[in-house]
Coordinates of C-alpha atoms in Angstrom, one line a residue:
Chain A
M287 CA -45.4 -28.4 34.7
L288 CA -45.4 -25.3 37.0
V289 CA -48.7 -24.4 38.5
D290 CA -49.6 -20.9 37.4
L291 CA -50.2 -18.4 40.2
S292 CA -53.5 -16.6 39.6
I293 CA -53.8 -12.9 40.5
P294 CA -55.9 -13.7 43.6
S295 CA -53.2 -16.2 44.7
T296 CA -50.5 -13.6 44.2
I297 CA -52.4 -11.1 46.3
S298 CA -52.9 -13.8 48.9
I299 CA -49.0 -14.0 49.1
F300 CA -48.8 -10.3 49.6
A301 CA -51.3 -10.7 52.4
L302 CA -48.5 -12.5 54.3
L303 CA -46.7 -9.1 54.6
L304 CA -49.4 -8.1 57.1
I305 CA -47.6 -10.2 59.7
P306 CA -44.2 -8.4 59.6
V307 CA -45.9 -5.1 59.2
G308 CA -48.1 -5.8 62.2
I309 CA -45.0 -6.7 64.2
F310 CA -43.2 -3.5 63.1
V311 CA -46.2 -1.4 64.2
Y312 CA -46.4 -3.2 67.5
L313 CA -42.6 -2.8 68.2
G314 CA -42.7 0.8 66.9
L315 CA -39.8 0.0 64.5
G316 CA -40.9 2.6 61.9
L317 CA -40.1 0.2 59.0
V318 CA -43.6 -0.1 57.7
R319 CA -43.3 2.5 54.9
E320 CA -39.9 1.2 53.8
T321 CA -41.2 -2.4 53.8
L322 CA -44.3 -1.7 51.8
L323 CA -42.4 0.6 49.4
S324 CA -39.7 -2.0 48.8
A325 CA -42.2 -4.8 48.3
V326 CA -44.2 -2.7 45.7
R327 CA -40.9 -1.6 44.0
M328 CA -39.8 -5.2 43.8
A329 CA -43.1 -6.3 42.3
V330 CA -43.1 -3.5 39.7
Q331 CA -39.4 -3.9 38.8
L332 CA -39.8 -7.6 38.4
M333 CA -42.9 -7.3 36.3
L334 CA -41.1 -4.8 34.0
V335 CA -38.0 -7.1 33.9
G336 CA -40.4 -10.0 33.0
L337 CA -41.7 -7.9 30.1
Y338 CA -38.2 -6.9 28.9
L339 CA -36.9 -10.4 29.2
K340 CA -39.8 -11.8 27.2
Y341 CA -38.7 -9.5 24.3
I342 CA -35.0 -10.1 24.9
F343 CA -35.4 -13.8 24.9
H344 CA -37.5 -13.5 21.7
L345 CA -34.9 -11.3 19.9
N346 CA -32.0 -13.4 21.2
N347 CA -29.5 -11.0 19.6
I348 CA -25.9 -10.9 20.8
W349 CA -25.7 -7.1 20.9
V350 CA -29.0 -6.7 22.7
N351 CA -27.9 -9.4 25.2
L352 CA -24.5 -7.6 25.8
L353 CA -26.2 -4.3 26.1
W354 CA -28.6 -5.7 28.8
V355 CA -25.6 -7.1 30.7
L356 CA -23.9 -3.7 30.5
V357 CA -27.1 -2.1 31.9
M358 CA -27.1 -4.6 34.8
M359 CA -23.4 -4.0 35.5
T360 CA -23.9 -0.2 35.5
A361 CA -26.9 -0.4 37.8
A362 CA -25.0 -2.7 40.2
N363 CA -21.9 -0.5 40.1
S364 CA -24.0 2.6 41.0
S365 CA -25.5 0.8 43.9
I366 CA -22.2 -0.5 45.1
L367 CA -20.7 3.0 45.3
G368 CA -23.8 4.5 46.9
K369 CA -23.9 1.9 49.6
S370 CA -20.2 1.8 50.4
G371 CA -20.2 5.6 51.0
L372 CA -17.7 6.4 48.2
K373 CA -18.1 9.2 45.7
R374 CA -19.6 7.9 42.5
R375 CA -17.9 10.7 40.5
L376 CA -14.4 9.5 41.5
F377 CA -14.8 5.8 41.4
F378 CA -17.4 5.1 38.8
W379 CA -15.2 3.9 35.9
R380 CA -12.7 2.0 37.9
S381 CA -15.4 0.3 40.0
L382 CA -17.3 -0.6 36.8
A383 CA -14.1 -2.1 35.4
G384 CA -13.8 -4.2 38.6
V385 CA -17.4 -5.4 38.4
A386 CA -17.1 -6.1 34.7
I387 CA -13.8 -8.1 35.0
S388 CA -15.1 -10.3 37.8
T389 CA -18.5 -10.9 36.3
L390 CA -17.6 -11.4 32.7
V391 CA -14.6 -13.7 33.4
V392 CA -16.6 -16.0 35.6
S393 CA -19.9 -16.0 33.8
G394 CA -18.0 -16.3 30.5
W395 CA -16.3 -19.4 31.8
F396 CA -19.5 -20.9 33.1
I397 CA -21.5 -20.2 29.9
L398 CA -18.9 -20.6 27.2
V399 CA -16.8 -23.4 28.7
A400 CA -19.1 -25.4 31.0
I401 CA -22.7 -25.0 29.6
R402 CA -22.0 -24.2 25.9
P403 CA -25.6 -23.4 24.9
D404 CA -26.5 -23.0 21.3
P405 CA -26.1 -20.2 20.3
L406 CA -23.4 -19.3 22.8
Y407 CA -25.0 -15.9 23.6
D408 CA -28.4 -17.5 24.3
A409 CA -30.2 -14.9 26.4
R410 CA -31.9 -17.6 28.5
Y411 CA -28.5 -18.5 29.9
V412 CA -26.5 -15.3 29.6
I413 CA -28.9 -13.0 31.3
P414 CA -30.0 -15.0 34.4
I415 CA -26.5 -16.4 35.1
T416 CA -24.8 -13.0 34.7
G417 CA -27.5 -11.5 36.8
M418 CA -27.1 -14.0 39.6
I419 CA -23.4 -13.6 39.7
L420 CA -23.7 -9.8 39.5
G421 CA -26.2 -9.6 42.3
N422 CA -24.0 -11.5 44.7
C423 CA -20.9 -9.6 43.6
Q424 CA -22.8 -6.4 44.4
R425 CA -23.3 -7.4 48.0
S426 CA -19.7 -8.6 48.5
N427 CA -18.3 -5.4 46.9
V428 CA -20.3 -3.1 49.2
L429 CA -19.0 -5.0 52.1
S430 CA -15.4 -5.2 51.0
L431 CA -15.1 -1.6 49.8
E432 CA -16.8 -0.2 52.9
R433 CA -14.7 -2.4 55.3
F434 CA -11.4 -1.5 53.4
F435 CA -11.7 2.2 53.4
S436 CA -13.3 2.6 56.8
G437 CA -10.6 0.3 58.2
I438 CA -7.9 2.6 57.0
R439 CA -9.7 5.7 58.0
R440 CA -10.3 4.4 61.6
N441 CA -6.7 3.1 61.9
E442 CA -4.8 6.0 60.4
T443 CA -1.9 5.8 62.9
E444 CA -1.6 2.0 62.3
F445 CA -1.6 2.6 58.5
M446 CA 1.1 5.3 58.8
T447 CA 3.1 3.0 61.0
Y448 CA 3.3 0.4 58.2
L449 CA 4.5 3.1 55.8
M450 CA 7.1 4.3 58.3
L451 CA 8.3 0.7 58.6
G452 CA 9.1 0.7 54.9
A453 CA 5.9 -0.7 53.5
S454 CA 4.9 0.3 50.0
L455 CA 1.3 1.4 49.5
R456 CA 0.3 -2.1 48.4
E457 CA 2.1 -3.6 51.4
A458 CA 0.6 -1.1 53.8
V459 CA -3.0 -1.8 52.7
R460 CA -2.6 -5.6 52.7
P461 CA -4.0 -6.1 56.3
Y462 CA -7.1 -4.0 55.4
L463 CA -7.4 -5.9 52.1
R464 CA -7.3 -9.2 53.9
D465 CA -9.9 -8.0 56.4
S466 CA -12.3 -6.8 53.8
V467 CA -12.0 -9.8 51.5
K468 CA -12.7 -12.0 54.6
A469 CA -15.7 -9.9 55.5
A470 CA -17.0 -10.2 51.9
V471 CA -16.7 -13.9 51.4
N472 CA -17.3 -15.3 54.9
P473 CA -21.1 -15.3 54.6
S474 CA -20.8 -17.2 51.3
I475 CA -18.5 -19.8 52.8
S476 CA -21.0 -20.5 55.5
T477 CA -23.9 -20.5 53.0
M478 CA -22.0 -23.1 50.8
A479 CA -21.3 -25.2 53.8
T480 CA -24.9 -25.5 54.9
M481 CA -26.5 -25.5 51.5
G482 CA -29.0 -28.3 51.0
I483 CA -29.2 -28.9 54.8
V484 CA -30.2 -25.4 56.1
S485 CA -31.4 -23.9 52.8
L486 CA -32.5 -25.1 49.4
P487 CA -31.0 -22.6 47.0
G488 CA -33.2 -20.4 44.8
M489 CA -31.9 -21.4 41.4
M490 CA -32.3 -25.1 42.1
T491 CA -35.8 -24.6 43.6
G492 CA -36.8 -22.6 40.6
Q493 CA -35.5 -25.2 38.2
I494 CA -37.3 -28.0 40.0
L495 CA -40.5 -26.0 40.1
G496 CA -40.1 -25.4 36.4
G497 CA -40.0 -29.1 35.7
A498 CA -36.3 -29.9 35.6
M499 CA -34.9 -33.1 37.1
P500 CA -33.4 -32.5 40.6
V501 CA -30.0 -33.9 39.5
E502 CA -29.8 -31.5 36.6
A503 CA -30.9 -28.6 38.9
I504 CA -28.3 -29.6 41.4
K505 CA -25.5 -29.5 38.9
Y506 CA -26.4 -26.0 37.8
Q507 CA -26.7 -24.9 41.5
V508 CA -23.3 -26.2 42.4
G509 CA -21.8 -24.6 39.3
I510 CA -23.5 -21.2 40.0
M511 CA -22.4 -21.3 43.6
I512 CA -18.7 -21.8 42.7
C513 CA -19.0 -19.1 40.0
I514 CA -20.6 -16.7 42.5
F515 CA -17.9 -17.4 45.1
T516 CA -15.0 -17.0 42.6
S517 CA -16.4 -13.8 41.2
M518 CA -16.9 -12.3 44.7
V519 CA -13.3 -12.9 45.5
I520 CA -12.1 -11.5 42.2
A521 CA -14.4 -8.5 42.5
A522 CA -13.4 -7.6 46.0
I523 CA -9.7 -7.7 45.3
V524 CA -9.8 -6.1 41.8
N525 CA -12.1 -3.3 42.9
I526 CA -9.9 -2.4 45.8
L527 CA -6.7 -2.5 43.8
L528 CA -8.2 -0.4 41.0
S529 CA -9.3 2.2 43.6
L530 CA -5.9 2.7 45.2
P531 CA -4.5 5.2 42.7
I532 CA -7.4 7.6 43.2
A533 CA -8.1 7.0 46.9
F534 CA -4.6 7.9 48.0
D535 CA -2.5 11.0 47.4
E536 CA 1.1 11.1 46.3
Y537 CA 2.2 10.9 50.0
Q538 CA 0.2 7.7 50.4
R539 CA -2.4 9.5 52.6
L540 CA -6.0 8.4 52.2
K541 CA -7.8 11.3 50.6
T542 CA -10.6 12.7 52.7
D543 CA -12.7 13.7 49.7
V544 CA -13.3 10.2 48.5
F545 CA -16.2 9.7 50.9
T546 CA -19.7 11.0 50.4
Chain B
M225 CA 20.8 13.6 60.2
K226 CA 19.3 17.0 60.5
I227 CA 15.8 18.3 60.3
E228 CA 14.9 21.8 59.1
L229 CA 11.4 23.4 59.1
S230 CA 11.0 26.7 57.3
N231 CA 7.9 28.8 57.7
V232 CA 5.7 25.8 58.2
T233 CA 2.0 26.5 58.5
L234 CA -0.6 23.8 59.2
N235 CA -4.4 24.3 59.5
I236 CA -6.7 21.5 60.4
Q237 CA -10.4 22.0 60.1
Q238 CA -10.0 25.7 59.9
Q239 CA -7.9 25.8 63.0
C240 CA -4.3 27.1 62.7
L241 CA -2.1 24.6 64.6
I242 CA 1.2 25.7 63.3
N243 CA 1.8 29.3 62.1
G244 CA 5.0 29.9 60.2
A245 CA 7.2 27.7 62.4
T246 CA 10.9 27.7 61.7
L247 CA 13.2 25.2 63.4
R248 CA 16.6 23.7 62.8
I249 CA 17.7 20.5 64.5
G250 CA 21.3 19.4 64.0
A251 CA 22.4 15.9 63.5
G252 CA 22.5 14.0 66.8
E253 CA 20.7 16.7 68.7
K254 CA 18.1 15.7 71.4
V255 CA 15.2 18.1 71.3
V256 CA 11.9 18.1 73.3
L257 CA 8.7 19.9 72.4
R258 CA 6.5 21.1 75.2
G259 CA 3.2 22.8 75.3
P260 CA -0.5 22.4 76.3
S261 CA -2.3 19.3 75.0
G262 CA -3.9 19.8 71.7
C263 CA -1.6 22.6 70.7
G264 CA -0.2 20.8 67.7
K265 CA 3.0 19.1 68.9
S266 CA 2.0 15.7 67.6
S267 CA 0.8 17.3 64.4
L268 CA 4.2 18.8 63.9
L269 CA 5.8 15.4 64.2
K270 CA 3.3 14.0 61.7
C271 CA 4.1 16.9 59.2
I272 CA 7.8 15.7 59.2
I273 CA 6.8 12.2 58.1
G274 CA 4.4 13.6 55.5
A275 CA 1.3 12.3 57.3
L276 CA -0.3 15.7 57.3
P277 CA -0.4 18.1 54.3
L278 CA 1.3 21.5 54.9
D279 CA -0.5 24.7 54.1
S280 CA 2.8 26.4 53.4
G281 CA 6.5 26.2 54.2
T282 CA 9.1 23.5 53.6
I283 CA 10.6 20.6 55.6
R284 CA 14.0 19.3 54.9
V285 CA 15.6 16.1 56.3
D286 CA 19.3 16.1 55.7
D287 CA 19.0 18.6 52.9
T288 CA 16.3 16.6 51.1
E289 CA 13.1 18.5 50.8
L290 CA 10.0 16.6 51.8
S291 CA 7.9 16.1 48.6
A292 CA 5.8 13.4 46.9
E293 CA 9.0 12.0 45.3
T294 CA 11.1 12.0 48.5
T295 CA 8.6 10.9 51.1
A296 CA 9.5 7.2 51.0
L297 CA 13.3 8.1 51.2
I298 CA 12.7 10.4 54.2
R299 CA 10.4 7.9 56.0
K300 CA 13.1 5.3 55.6
S301 CA 15.4 7.2 58.0
I302 CA 12.7 8.2 60.5
A303 CA 11.2 6.2 63.4
F304 CA 7.9 7.5 64.6
I305 CA 6.8 6.1 67.9
G306 CA 3.6 7.3 69.5
Q307 CA 2.1 7.0 73.0
E308 CA 0.3 3.8 72.0
P309 CA 2.6 2.1 69.5
V310 CA 1.2 0.0 66.8
L311 CA 2.9 -3.4 66.6
G312 CA 0.9 -4.7 63.6
A313 CA 1.1 -8.5 64.3
D314 CA -0.3 -11.1 66.7
R315 CA 3.0 -12.2 68.1
V316 CA 5.9 -10.1 69.4
R317 CA 8.4 -11.9 67.1
D318 CA 6.3 -11.2 64.1
A319 CA 5.8 -7.6 65.1
L320 CA 9.6 -7.1 65.5
L321 CA 10.3 -8.7 62.1
L322 CA 7.3 -7.1 60.3
P323 CA 9.4 -4.5 58.5
F324 CA 11.6 -7.2 57.2
T325 CA 8.7 -8.8 55.4
Y326 CA 8.5 -5.7 53.2
K327 CA 10.4 -5.6 49.9
A328 CA 12.4 -2.6 51.1
H329 CA 14.0 -4.4 54.0
R330 CA 13.7 -8.1 53.1
H331 CA 17.5 -8.3 52.6
L332 CA 18.2 -6.9 56.0
Q333 CA 16.5 -9.6 58.1
P334 CA 18.3 -9.7 61.5
D335 CA 19.5 -12.9 63.1
E336 CA 18.1 -14.1 66.5
Q337 CA 21.3 -12.9 68.2
T338 CA 20.9 -9.3 67.0
V339 CA 17.2 -9.3 68.0
T340 CA 18.0 -10.6 71.5
K341 CA 20.8 -8.0 71.9
Y342 CA 18.4 -5.1 71.3
L343 CA 15.8 -6.6 73.5
K344 CA 18.4 -6.9 76.3
T345 CA 19.5 -3.3 76.0
L346 CA 15.8 -2.3 76.5
H347 CA 15.4 -4.6 79.6
L348 CA 13.3 -7.1 77.7
S349 CA 13.8 -10.9 78.0
S350 CA 13.9 -12.9 74.8
D351 CA 10.9 -14.9 76.2
I352 CA 8.7 -12.1 75.1
L353 CA 9.3 -13.0 71.5
D354 CA 6.7 -15.8 71.7
K355 CA 4.1 -13.9 73.6
P356 CA 0.9 -12.6 71.9
C357 CA 1.1 -8.8 71.5
A358 CA -2.3 -8.5 73.2
R359 CA -0.8 -10.0 76.4
I360 CA 2.1 -7.6 76.9
S361 CA 2.0 -4.3 78.8
G362 CA 2.0 -0.8 77.3
G363 CA 5.5 -0.3 78.5
E364 CA 6.7 -3.5 76.8
K365 CA 4.9 -2.4 73.6
Q366 CA 6.8 0.9 73.7
R367 CA 10.1 -0.9 74.0
I368 CA 9.3 -3.4 71.3
A369 CA 8.5 -0.5 69.0
I370 CA 11.9 1.1 69.9
A371 CA 13.7 -2.2 69.4
R372 CA 12.2 -2.5 66.0
A373 CA 13.3 1.0 65.0
L374 CA 16.8 0.2 66.3
L375 CA 16.8 -3.0 64.2
L376 CA 15.9 -0.9 61.2
D377 CA 18.9 1.4 61.9
K378 CA 16.8 4.5 61.9
T379 CA 18.8 7.7 62.4
I380 CA 16.0 10.1 63.4
F381 CA 13.5 9.3 66.2
L382 CA 10.3 11.3 66.5
T383 CA 8.7 10.2 69.7
D384 CA 5.4 11.2 71.3
E385 CA 5.2 10.7 75.1
I386 CA 6.9 7.3 74.9
T387 CA 7.8 7.1 78.6
S388 CA 4.3 7.5 79.9
A389 CA 3.7 3.8 80.3
L390 CA 7.2 2.8 81.5
D391 CA 8.4 1.9 85.0
P392 CA 11.5 3.8 86.2
E393 CA 13.9 1.0 85.3
S394 CA 12.6 0.6 81.8
K395 CA 12.5 4.3 81.3
A396 CA 16.1 4.5 82.3
A397 CA 17.0 1.8 79.8
V398 CA 15.1 3.5 77.0
M399 CA 16.6 6.9 77.8
Q400 CA 20.1 5.5 77.9
E401 CA 19.6 3.8 74.5
L402 CA 18.2 7.0 72.9
F403 CA 20.2 9.7 74.6
E404 CA 23.6 8.0 74.4
S405 CA 23.5 7.2 70.7
D406 CA 24.1 9.3 67.6
I407 CA 20.4 9.5 66.6
T408 CA 18.7 12.8 66.1
L409 CA 15.8 13.0 68.5
L410 CA 12.7 15.2 68.3
S411 CA 10.3 14.3 71.1
V412 CA 7.1 15.4 72.7
S413 CA 7.2 14.9 76.4
H414 CA 6.0 16.2 79.8
D415 CA 8.4 13.9 81.7
S416 CA 10.8 16.1 83.7
D417 CA 13.6 13.5 83.6
W418 CA 13.3 13.3 79.9
I419 CA 13.2 17.1 79.4
E420 CA 16.3 17.4 81.6
R421 CA 18.3 15.0 79.3
C422 CA 17.4 17.0 76.2
S423 CA 19.9 19.5 74.9
R424 CA 17.1 21.8 73.7
V425 CA 13.6 22.6 74.9
I426 CA 11.1 24.1 72.4
T427 CA 7.8 25.4 73.7
M428 CA 4.8 25.4 71.4
K429 CA 2.1 27.9 72.2
D430 CA -0.5 29.8 70.1
A431 CA 0.8 27.9 67.0
Q432 CA 4.3 29.3 67.5
L433 CA 7.6 27.7 68.4
K434 CA 9.8 29.3 71.1
E435 CA 13.2 28.1 72.2
E436 CA 13.8 27.9 75.9
T437 CA 17.4 29.0 76.5
D438 CA 17.9 27.7 80.1
A439 CA 17.5 24.0 79.3
G440 CA 20.0 21.7 80.9

C-alpha cells in the first residue's frame, strides 16, 4: 500500500524549493515570483482536481465524464493558441477540432479496444488517460503551430518561390509542415528511446507506488507512450491542415492578422 | 506575353511605395526599372505576382486581370528571380527538378539531356547537379534559378538584381539567354551593361514611374 504523505511531510517537500529559489536569487534571474506562484497554482489546481475527481469517479456517469474531457480539451486548446502566438478568436474552433480528433481517436482506441474497462466509460480510465494524452498533445501542438507559422513568416520569399514554381498551397507549405512535425515529435522520440534507462516514467512510477505489479505498470506505460506519440503526430498535422483556410488569403499569402 | 499596370497604388506600413502607377509592357519587351534603393521597385515586381495586396488599380497579364481566381494561372507564366534565389532543396539536381514534383508540372519532367542543355547555355557544367546547394556560389545559384525557369518554359521573367553575384563571363551568358529570346523581361538592375541592353528604362522616384526616352 502507498505510504500516505502527512501535511508536515508535504510541507517538507515544498521546502526543497528553497534551493532553486536561493539559486535564482543568487544569480539574479528574477524567476522567484514566477516559480513560487507556479508552485502554489499547481498545488491548488491539483487539490481542486483531486476534489472534482473524487466526485466524478464516484458518479461515474458517461455524460459527466465526456463533459470533463471536453473541459480539459477546451482548456488545452486555449493554452495552445495562447502560447503559439495565434489569435484565439480566429483559430479556436478549428484548433479545438484538431485537438479533439487526435485525442479522442487515440484515447478511444486505447480505452475501448485495448483496455476495455467495465463500464467502457469508467472515469478511472477515461479521465487520466485522456488527460495524459492531451497534456502531451498540448506541448507538441504549441511547438508545431509556432514553428509552422513563424517558418513561413520568416521565409516569405522562399514560400512565394514555391508558389511561383507551380506549387499548390498544400505543396508550398509542405517543407514547413515537415519541419514543424519534426520539431514537435523529436523530443518524444528521444524520450522513448531512453525510457527506463535515463528516466522512469511518471505513470509507471505512480502505478508501482500505488501497489501495482511492475509488469502490469510497464504494459500500461508502453501503451500510453505509443498513444501519446501517435496523437502528437496526428494533432500536429491535423491542426496545421485545419488552420490553412483561415491563415492564408485567396492569393495564398499568409495573413498578417492571424498573429497576436 | 504582355503586362499592364493601371493606376496601381501600394501602401506598406502607412508608406506610399507606388502611387497610381500605369505601365504597359509589350510581349517580348525588355524593360529595366531603376531608382534609389527602398523606393518600391522590388515591391512592384511582387505586386505583379500577387505577393503584395494592391490598395487600388489593376494588373493584367496577357489580358487576364490579376485576381484571386487568376493568380495561379498568372504565376504559371511568370518567373520571379531575386537577388538571393531560393533553390528549395539540398542538392542542385533536386532544386532544378523541384517544380516537377508538383502536381501542376509532374507530366513535364525534363530528361537529363534537356537539363544539361540549359545548364550549358548558362555556362554551368553538368557536374554541378550532384553538388549540395549550400556549396555552390551565389552566381551559380542565380544561374540554376534561371535554368529552372527556362525548363518550366516561363514566358515572363521578373528579375531583381540578378547579375550582382555573376562574373563577367556568366553575366554575358545569362544576358544572352534572356535578351536574345522571346521572353518578356521586367527587371530591376543598376548594372550599366544590363541597362544598355534593355529596350526601355523606367525610373521610379517618389512612388511614381517615369519613362526615360533616351535608352539604348
